[in-house]
Coordinates of C-alpha atoms in Angstrom, one line a residue:
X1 CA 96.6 125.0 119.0
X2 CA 99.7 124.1 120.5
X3 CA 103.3 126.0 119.3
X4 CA 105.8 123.9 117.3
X5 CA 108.2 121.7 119.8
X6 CA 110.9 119.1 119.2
X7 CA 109.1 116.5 121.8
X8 CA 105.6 115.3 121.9
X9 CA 105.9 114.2 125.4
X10 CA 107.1 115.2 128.9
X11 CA 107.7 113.1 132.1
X12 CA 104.0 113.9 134.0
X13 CA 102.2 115.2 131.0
X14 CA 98.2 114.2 130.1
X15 CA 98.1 111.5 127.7
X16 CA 95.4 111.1 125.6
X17 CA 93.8 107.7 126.4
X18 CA 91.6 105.0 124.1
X19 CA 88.9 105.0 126.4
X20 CA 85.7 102.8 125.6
X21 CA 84.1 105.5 124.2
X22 CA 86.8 106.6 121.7
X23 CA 87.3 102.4 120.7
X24 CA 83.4 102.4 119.8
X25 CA 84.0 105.5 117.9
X26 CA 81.9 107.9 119.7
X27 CA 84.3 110.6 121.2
X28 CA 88.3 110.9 122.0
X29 CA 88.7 112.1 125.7
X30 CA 91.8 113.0 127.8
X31 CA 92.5 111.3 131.0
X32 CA 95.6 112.0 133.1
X33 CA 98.4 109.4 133.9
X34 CA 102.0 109.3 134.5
X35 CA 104.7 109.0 131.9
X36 CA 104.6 105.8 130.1
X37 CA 107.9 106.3 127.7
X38 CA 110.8 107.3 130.2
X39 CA 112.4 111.5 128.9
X40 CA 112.2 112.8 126.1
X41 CA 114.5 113.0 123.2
X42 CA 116.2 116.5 123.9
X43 CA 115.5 118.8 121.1
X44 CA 119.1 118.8 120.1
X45 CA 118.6 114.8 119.6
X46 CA 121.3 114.4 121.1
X47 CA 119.6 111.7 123.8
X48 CA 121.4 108.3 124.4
X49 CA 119.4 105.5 123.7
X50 CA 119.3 102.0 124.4
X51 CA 120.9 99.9 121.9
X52 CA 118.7 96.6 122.2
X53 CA 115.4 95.5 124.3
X54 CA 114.6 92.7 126.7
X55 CA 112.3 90.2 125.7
X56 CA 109.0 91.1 125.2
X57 CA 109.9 95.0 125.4
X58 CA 109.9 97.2 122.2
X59 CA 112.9 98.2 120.8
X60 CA 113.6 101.5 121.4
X61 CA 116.5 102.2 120.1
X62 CA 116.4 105.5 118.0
X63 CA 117.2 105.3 114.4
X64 CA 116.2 108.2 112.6
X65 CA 114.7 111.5 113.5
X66 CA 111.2 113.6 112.0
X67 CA 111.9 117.3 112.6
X68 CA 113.2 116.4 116.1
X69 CA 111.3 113.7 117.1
X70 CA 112.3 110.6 117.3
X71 CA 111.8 106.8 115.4
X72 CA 112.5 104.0 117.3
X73 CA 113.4 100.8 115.7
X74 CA 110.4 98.9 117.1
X75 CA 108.2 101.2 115.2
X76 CA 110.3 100.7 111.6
X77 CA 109.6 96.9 112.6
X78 CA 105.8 97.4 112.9
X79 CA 105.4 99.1 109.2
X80 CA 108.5 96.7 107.6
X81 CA 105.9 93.4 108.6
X82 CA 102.9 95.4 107.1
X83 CA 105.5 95.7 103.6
X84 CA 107.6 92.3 104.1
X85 CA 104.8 90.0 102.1
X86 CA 104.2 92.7 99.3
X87 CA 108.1 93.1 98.5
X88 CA 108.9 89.9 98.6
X89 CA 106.1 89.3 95.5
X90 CA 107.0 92.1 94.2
X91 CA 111.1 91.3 93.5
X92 CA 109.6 87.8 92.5
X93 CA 108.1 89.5 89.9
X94 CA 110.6 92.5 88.8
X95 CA 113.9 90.0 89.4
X96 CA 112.4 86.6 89.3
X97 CA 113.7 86.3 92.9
X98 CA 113.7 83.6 94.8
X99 CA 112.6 83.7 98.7
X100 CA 115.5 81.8 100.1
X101 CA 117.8 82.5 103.2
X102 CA 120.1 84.8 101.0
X103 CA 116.7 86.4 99.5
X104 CA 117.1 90.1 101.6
X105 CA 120.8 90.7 101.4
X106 CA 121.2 89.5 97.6
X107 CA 121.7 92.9 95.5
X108 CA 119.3 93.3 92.3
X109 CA 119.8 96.7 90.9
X110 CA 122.3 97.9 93.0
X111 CA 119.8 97.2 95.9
X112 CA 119.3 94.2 98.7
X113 CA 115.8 93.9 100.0
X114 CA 116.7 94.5 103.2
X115 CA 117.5 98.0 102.1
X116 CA 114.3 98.4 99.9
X117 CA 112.1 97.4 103.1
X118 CA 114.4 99.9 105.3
X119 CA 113.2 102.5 103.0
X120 CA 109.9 101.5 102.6
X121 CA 109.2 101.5 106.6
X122 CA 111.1 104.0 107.3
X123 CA 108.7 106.5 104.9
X124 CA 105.6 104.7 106.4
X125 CA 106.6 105.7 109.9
X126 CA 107.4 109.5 108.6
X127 CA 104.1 110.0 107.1
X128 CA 102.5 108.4 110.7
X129 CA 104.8 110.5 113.1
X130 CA 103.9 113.8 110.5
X131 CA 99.6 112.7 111.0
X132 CA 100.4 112.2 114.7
X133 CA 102.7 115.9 114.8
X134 CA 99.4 117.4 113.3
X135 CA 97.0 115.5 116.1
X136 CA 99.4 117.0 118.9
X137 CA 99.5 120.7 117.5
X138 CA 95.6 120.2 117.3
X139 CA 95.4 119.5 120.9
X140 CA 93.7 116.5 120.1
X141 CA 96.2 113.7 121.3
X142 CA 99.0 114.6 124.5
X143 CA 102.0 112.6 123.0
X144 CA 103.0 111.1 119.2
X145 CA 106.1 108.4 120.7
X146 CA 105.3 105.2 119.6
X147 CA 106.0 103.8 122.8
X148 CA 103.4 106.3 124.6
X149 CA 100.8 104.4 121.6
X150 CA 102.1 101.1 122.9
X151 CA 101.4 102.0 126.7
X152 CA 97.5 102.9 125.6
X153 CA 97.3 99.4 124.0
X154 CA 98.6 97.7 126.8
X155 CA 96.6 99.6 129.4
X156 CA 93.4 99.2 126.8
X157 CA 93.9 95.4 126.9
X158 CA 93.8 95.3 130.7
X159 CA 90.4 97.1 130.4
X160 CA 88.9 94.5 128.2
X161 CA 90.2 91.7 130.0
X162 CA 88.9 93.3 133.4
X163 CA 85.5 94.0 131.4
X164 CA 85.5 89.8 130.2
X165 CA 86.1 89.0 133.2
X166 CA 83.3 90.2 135.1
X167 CA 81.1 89.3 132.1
X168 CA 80.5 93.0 130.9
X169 CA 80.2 93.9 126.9
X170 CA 83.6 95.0 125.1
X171 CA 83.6 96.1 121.1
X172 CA 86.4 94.4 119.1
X173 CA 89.0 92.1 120.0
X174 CA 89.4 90.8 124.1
X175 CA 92.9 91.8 123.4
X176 CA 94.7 94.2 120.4
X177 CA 98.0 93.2 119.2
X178 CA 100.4 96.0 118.2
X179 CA 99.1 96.2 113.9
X180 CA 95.7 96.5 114.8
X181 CA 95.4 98.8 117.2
X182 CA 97.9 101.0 115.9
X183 CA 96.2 101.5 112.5
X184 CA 92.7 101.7 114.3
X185 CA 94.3 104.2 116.9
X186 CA 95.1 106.0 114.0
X187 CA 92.1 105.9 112.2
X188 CA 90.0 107.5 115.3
X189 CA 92.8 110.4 115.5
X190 CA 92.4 110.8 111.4
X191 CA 88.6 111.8 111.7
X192 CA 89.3 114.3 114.6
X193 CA 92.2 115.5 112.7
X194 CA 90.4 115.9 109.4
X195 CA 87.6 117.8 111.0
X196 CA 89.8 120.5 112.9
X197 CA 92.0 121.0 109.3
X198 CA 89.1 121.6 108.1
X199 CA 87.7 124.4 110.2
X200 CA 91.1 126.8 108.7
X201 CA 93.8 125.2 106.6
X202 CA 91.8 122.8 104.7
X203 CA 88.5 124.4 104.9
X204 CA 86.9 124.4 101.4
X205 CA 85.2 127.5 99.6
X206 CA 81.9 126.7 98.1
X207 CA 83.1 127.0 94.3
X208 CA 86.0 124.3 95.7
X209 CA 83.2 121.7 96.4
X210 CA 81.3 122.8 93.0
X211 CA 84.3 122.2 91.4
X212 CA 85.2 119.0 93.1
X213 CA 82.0 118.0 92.4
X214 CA 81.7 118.5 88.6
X215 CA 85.5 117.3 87.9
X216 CA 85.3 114.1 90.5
X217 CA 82.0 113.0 91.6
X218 CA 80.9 111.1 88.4
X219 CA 83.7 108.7 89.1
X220 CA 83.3 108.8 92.7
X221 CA 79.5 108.3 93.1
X222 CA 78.7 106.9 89.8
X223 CA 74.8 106.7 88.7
X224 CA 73.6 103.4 87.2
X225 CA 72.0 104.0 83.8
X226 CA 68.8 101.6 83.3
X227 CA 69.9 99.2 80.7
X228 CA 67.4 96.7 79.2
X229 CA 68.5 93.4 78.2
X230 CA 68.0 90.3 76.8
X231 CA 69.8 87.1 78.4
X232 CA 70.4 83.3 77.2
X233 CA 71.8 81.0 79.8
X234 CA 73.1 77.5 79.0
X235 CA 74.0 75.6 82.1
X236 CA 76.5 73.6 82.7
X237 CA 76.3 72.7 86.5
X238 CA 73.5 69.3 87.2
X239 CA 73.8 69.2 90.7
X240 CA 76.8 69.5 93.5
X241 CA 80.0 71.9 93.7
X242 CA 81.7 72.8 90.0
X243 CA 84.4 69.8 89.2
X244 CA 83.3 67.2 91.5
X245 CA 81.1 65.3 89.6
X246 CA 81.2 61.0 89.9
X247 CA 81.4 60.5 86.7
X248 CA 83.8 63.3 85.2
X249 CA 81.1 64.7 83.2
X250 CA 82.1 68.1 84.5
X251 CA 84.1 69.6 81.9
X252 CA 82.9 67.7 79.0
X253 CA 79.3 69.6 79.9
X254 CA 81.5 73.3 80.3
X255 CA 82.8 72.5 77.2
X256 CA 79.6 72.1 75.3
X257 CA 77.5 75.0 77.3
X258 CA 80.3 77.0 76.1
X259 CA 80.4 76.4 72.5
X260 CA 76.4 76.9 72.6
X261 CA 76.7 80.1 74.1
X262 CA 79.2 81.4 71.3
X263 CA 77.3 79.8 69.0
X264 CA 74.2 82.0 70.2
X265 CA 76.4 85.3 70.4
X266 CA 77.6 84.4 67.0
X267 CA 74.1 84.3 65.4
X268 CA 73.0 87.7 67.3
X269 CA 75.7 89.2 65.9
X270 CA 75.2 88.1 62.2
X271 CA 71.4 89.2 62.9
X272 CA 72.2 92.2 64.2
X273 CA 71.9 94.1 61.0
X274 CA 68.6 92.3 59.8
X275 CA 65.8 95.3 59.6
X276 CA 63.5 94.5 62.6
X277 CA 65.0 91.8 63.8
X278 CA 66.2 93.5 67.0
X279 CA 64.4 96.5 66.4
X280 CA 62.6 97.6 69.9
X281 CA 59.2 98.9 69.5
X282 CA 56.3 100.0 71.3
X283 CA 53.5 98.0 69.4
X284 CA 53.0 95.0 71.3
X285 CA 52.7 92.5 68.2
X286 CA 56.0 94.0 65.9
X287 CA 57.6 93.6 70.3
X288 CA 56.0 89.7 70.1
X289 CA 57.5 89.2 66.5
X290 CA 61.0 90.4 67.5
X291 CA 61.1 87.9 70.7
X292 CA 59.5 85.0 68.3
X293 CA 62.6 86.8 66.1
X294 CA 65.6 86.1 68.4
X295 CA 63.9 82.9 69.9
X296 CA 64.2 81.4 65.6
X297 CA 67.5 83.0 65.5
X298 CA 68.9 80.1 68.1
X299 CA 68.0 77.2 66.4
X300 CA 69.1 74.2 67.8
X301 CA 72.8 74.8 68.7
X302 CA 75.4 72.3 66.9
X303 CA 75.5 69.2 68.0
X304 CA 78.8 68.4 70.4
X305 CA 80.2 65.3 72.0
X306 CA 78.7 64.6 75.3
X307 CA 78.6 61.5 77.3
X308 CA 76.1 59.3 76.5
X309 CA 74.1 59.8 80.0
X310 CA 74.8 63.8 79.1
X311 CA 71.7 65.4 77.7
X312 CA 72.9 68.5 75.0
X313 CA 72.7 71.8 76.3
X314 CA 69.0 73.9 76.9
X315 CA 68.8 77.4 77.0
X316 CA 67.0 79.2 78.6
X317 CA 65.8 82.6 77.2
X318 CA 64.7 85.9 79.1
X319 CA 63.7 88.8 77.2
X320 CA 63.5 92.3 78.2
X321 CA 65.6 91.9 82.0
X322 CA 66.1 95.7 83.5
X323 CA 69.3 96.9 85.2
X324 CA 69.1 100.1 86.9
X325 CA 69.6 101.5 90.3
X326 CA 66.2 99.4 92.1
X327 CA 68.3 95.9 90.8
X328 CA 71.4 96.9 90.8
X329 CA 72.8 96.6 94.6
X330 CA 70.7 93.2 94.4
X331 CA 72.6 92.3 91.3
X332 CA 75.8 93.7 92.2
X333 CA 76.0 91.0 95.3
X334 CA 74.0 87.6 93.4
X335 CA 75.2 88.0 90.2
X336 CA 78.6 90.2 89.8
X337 CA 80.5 88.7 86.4
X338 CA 76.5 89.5 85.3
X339 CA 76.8 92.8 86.8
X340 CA 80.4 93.6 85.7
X341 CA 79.6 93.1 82.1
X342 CA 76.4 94.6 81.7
X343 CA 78.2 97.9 83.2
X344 CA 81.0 97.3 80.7
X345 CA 78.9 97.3 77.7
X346 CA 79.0 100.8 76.8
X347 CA 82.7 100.2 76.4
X348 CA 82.1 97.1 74.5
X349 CA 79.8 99.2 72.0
X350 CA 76.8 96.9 73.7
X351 CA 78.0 93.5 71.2
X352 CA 76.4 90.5 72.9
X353 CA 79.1 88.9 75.0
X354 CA 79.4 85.6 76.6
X355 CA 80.1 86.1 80.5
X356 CA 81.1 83.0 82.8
X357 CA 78.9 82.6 86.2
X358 CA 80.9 80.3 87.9
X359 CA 79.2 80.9 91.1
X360 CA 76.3 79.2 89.3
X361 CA 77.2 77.1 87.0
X362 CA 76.3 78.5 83.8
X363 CA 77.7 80.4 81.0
X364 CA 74.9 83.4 80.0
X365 CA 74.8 85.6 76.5
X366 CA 74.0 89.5 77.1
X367 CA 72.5 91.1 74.2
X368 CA 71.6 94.9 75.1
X369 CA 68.4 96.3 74.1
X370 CA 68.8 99.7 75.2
X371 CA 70.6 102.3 77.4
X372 CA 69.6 105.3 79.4
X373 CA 72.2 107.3 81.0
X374 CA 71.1 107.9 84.7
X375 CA 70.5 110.6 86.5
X376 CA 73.5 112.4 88.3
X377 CA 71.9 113.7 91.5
X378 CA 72.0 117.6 91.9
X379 CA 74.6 119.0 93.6
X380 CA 72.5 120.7 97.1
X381 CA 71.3 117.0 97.3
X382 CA 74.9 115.0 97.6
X383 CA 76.6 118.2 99.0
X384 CA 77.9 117.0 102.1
X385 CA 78.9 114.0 100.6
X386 CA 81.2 116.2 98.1
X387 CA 82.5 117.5 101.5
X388 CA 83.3 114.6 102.8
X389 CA 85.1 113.2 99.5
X390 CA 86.8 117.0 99.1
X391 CA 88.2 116.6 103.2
X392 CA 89.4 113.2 102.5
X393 CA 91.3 114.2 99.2
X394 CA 92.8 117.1 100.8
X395 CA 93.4 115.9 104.3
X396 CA 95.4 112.9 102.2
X397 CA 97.9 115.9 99.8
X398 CA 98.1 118.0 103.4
X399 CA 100.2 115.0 104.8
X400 CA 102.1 114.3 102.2
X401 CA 102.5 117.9 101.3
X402 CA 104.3 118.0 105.0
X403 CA 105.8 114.2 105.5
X404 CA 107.8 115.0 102.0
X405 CA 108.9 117.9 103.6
X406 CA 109.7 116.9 107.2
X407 CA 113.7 117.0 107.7
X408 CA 114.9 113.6 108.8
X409 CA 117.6 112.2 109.7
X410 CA 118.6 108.9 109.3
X411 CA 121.3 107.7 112.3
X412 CA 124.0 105.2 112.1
X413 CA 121.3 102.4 113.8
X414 CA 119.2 102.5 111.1
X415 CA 121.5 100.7 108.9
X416 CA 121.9 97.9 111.0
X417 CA 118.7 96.8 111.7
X418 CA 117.7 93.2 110.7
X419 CA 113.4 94.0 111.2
X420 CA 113.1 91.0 112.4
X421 CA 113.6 89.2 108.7
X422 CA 117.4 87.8 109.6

């Protein structure tokens, strides 16, 4: 492991390169090349820097400073466009604001937007220079400037193109733009990072992952319980895409499939508490007499204003349906509002509920039967799993354990940059 230094990067220094084989996510070599970001800040930060860039260049200008290493404004620009879209909704919302051309330097709360999303990128781009810190003391990348990560990309791009060119293979794009391959460069550094924390610092005991796994894993790697279930579907759908049919039937038919299917969870309800009516049993006539039950129960639903070319609504019943962890990835993608609120019925004390299936075209009544809880897997058998949740969970707290404390320094360019939104 490398010894603490104020700069991540000399003139002639090994820099890690995004070979093929690091891009496909096999391994991360080192390769050697020349300097591709100019000096280094001095560890006094007391560098000059430029105070603008040419066209197409990155701004390197330095505006703040991470325990001696310094942010350029092209990187606060790269995190302020990942934020820009998700501020602006969210002032909408807090201030009713409107997006206008006085939207970022109007004050609400004592605050411009401009100034939120200052804030905002500059704590992204502490928490990334802190990961990429950690990756250099590691020995597992030769540099953490932003420009050194926008020399890879460049030099990556010429690979793919050269590889198009000559008709060979690539993985991913033909050519990265700066968002994407940052956050993917950083992804591929994250795994190698996690894995050497976890040899020392973040290496967990075994009562850590018994723990984790007894306090966290139910939520994390919930079980499906088996749940049987009785379903009544009244469609509403004839033929073609929901809304567009010639003769504006469309809603009048939603309408009435609706008010059937209520009327059907209505009368399940009220017959709830009749003795045997929904009483499951393992004698196969009392089990024939409680589907001939339900199947009474329905009656012929109200009658409702249709069209006269409308015919009233059927339904269909299906008695005795089984989710459980054989259906329920099957289920899960065909059938999710079904899904959803069969999953959601423990919390719903298992009333029959009417669920929309938009998807296809019906409205469907769940009336649970039964409910088994499933069974949580032991823990020797998802162990390395729990690892893998435990690393992530820790590795996440390590860096913002250390980016909260990094000392940085904010310099006078940081206030006047625009981030590209004036």
């Amino acid at each position: 492991m490398r010894t603490t230094s104020a700069t991540l990067s000399r003139r002639g220094t090994p820099l890690l390169m995004l070979t093929a084989a690091l891009l496909v996510g096999i391994s991360v070599v080192m390769s050697g090349c020349g300097a591709l970001a100019g000096d280094a800040i001095p560890a006094n930060n007391t560098a000059t820097t430029s105070t603008g860039a040419s066209p197409g260049s990155p701004d390197e200008t330095v505006v703040a400073t991470v325990d001696g290493d310094p942010v350029i404004a092209a990187e606060l620009a790269h995190f302020a466009g990942m934020r820009r879209a998700a501020l602006i909704d969210a002032y909408a919302s807090a201030y009713g604001a409107e997006y206008d051309e006085f939207f970022w330097n109007r004050s609400y709360a004592g605050q411009t937007p401009l100034q939120t999303l200052r804030e905002q990128a500059l704590k992204d781009a502490v928490r990334m220079k802190v990961e990429l810190r950690q990756a250099y003391q590691h020995d597992i990348i030769e540099s953490a400037l932003y420009t050194d990560l926008l020399a890879l990309m460049a030099q990556e791009n010429k690979r793919r193109e050269a590889a198009v060119a000559k008709g060979e293979p690539i993985y991913g794009p033909v050519r990265f733009e700066a968002d994407g391959f940052i956050d993917f460069y950083r992804s591929k550094i994250r795994t190698t990072l996690r894995e050497e924390l976890a040899r020392e610092e973040l290496a967990p005991t075994e009562a850590e992952l018994r723990a984790y796994y007894e306090q966290e894993v139910p939520d994390l790697m919930p079980v499906e319980d088996r749940i049987v279930y009785d379903l009544y579907t009244v469609s509403y759908r004839e033929s073609g895409e929901p809304g567009k049919s010639e003769d504006g039937s469309e809603q009048e038919r939603r309408d009435a499939a609706l008010r059937t299917a209520e009327a059907i969870r209505t009368q399940l309800e009220e017959g709830i508490g009749q003795e045997g009516a929904h009483k499951a049993t393992s004698d196969g006539a009392a089990e024939l007499e409680r589907t001939q039950a339900e199947a009474d129960l329905i009656g012929t639903p109200d009658p409702v204003a249709l069209p006269d070319s409308s015919p009233a609504p059927s339904v269909v019943y299906e008695p005795g349906l089984v989710l459980d962890e054989r259906s329920a990835s099957r289920m899960f993608r065909s059938a999710h509002a079904l899904y959803t609120a069969l999953r959601e019925s423990a919390v719903r004390g298992g009333a029959p509920q009417v669920v929309d299936d938009a998807s296809e075209g019906r409205y469907v009544v769940v009336h649970i039967q039964s409910r088994e809880a499933g069974n949580r897997p032991d823990f020797e058998e998802v162990r390395d799993q729990v690892r893998k949740l435990h690393l992530e969970a820790a590795y996440e707290r390590y860096i913002d354990d250390h980016a909260n404390n990094a000392r940085v320094e904010r310099l006078p360019a940081l206030e006047q940059l625009k981030l590209g939104v004036l």
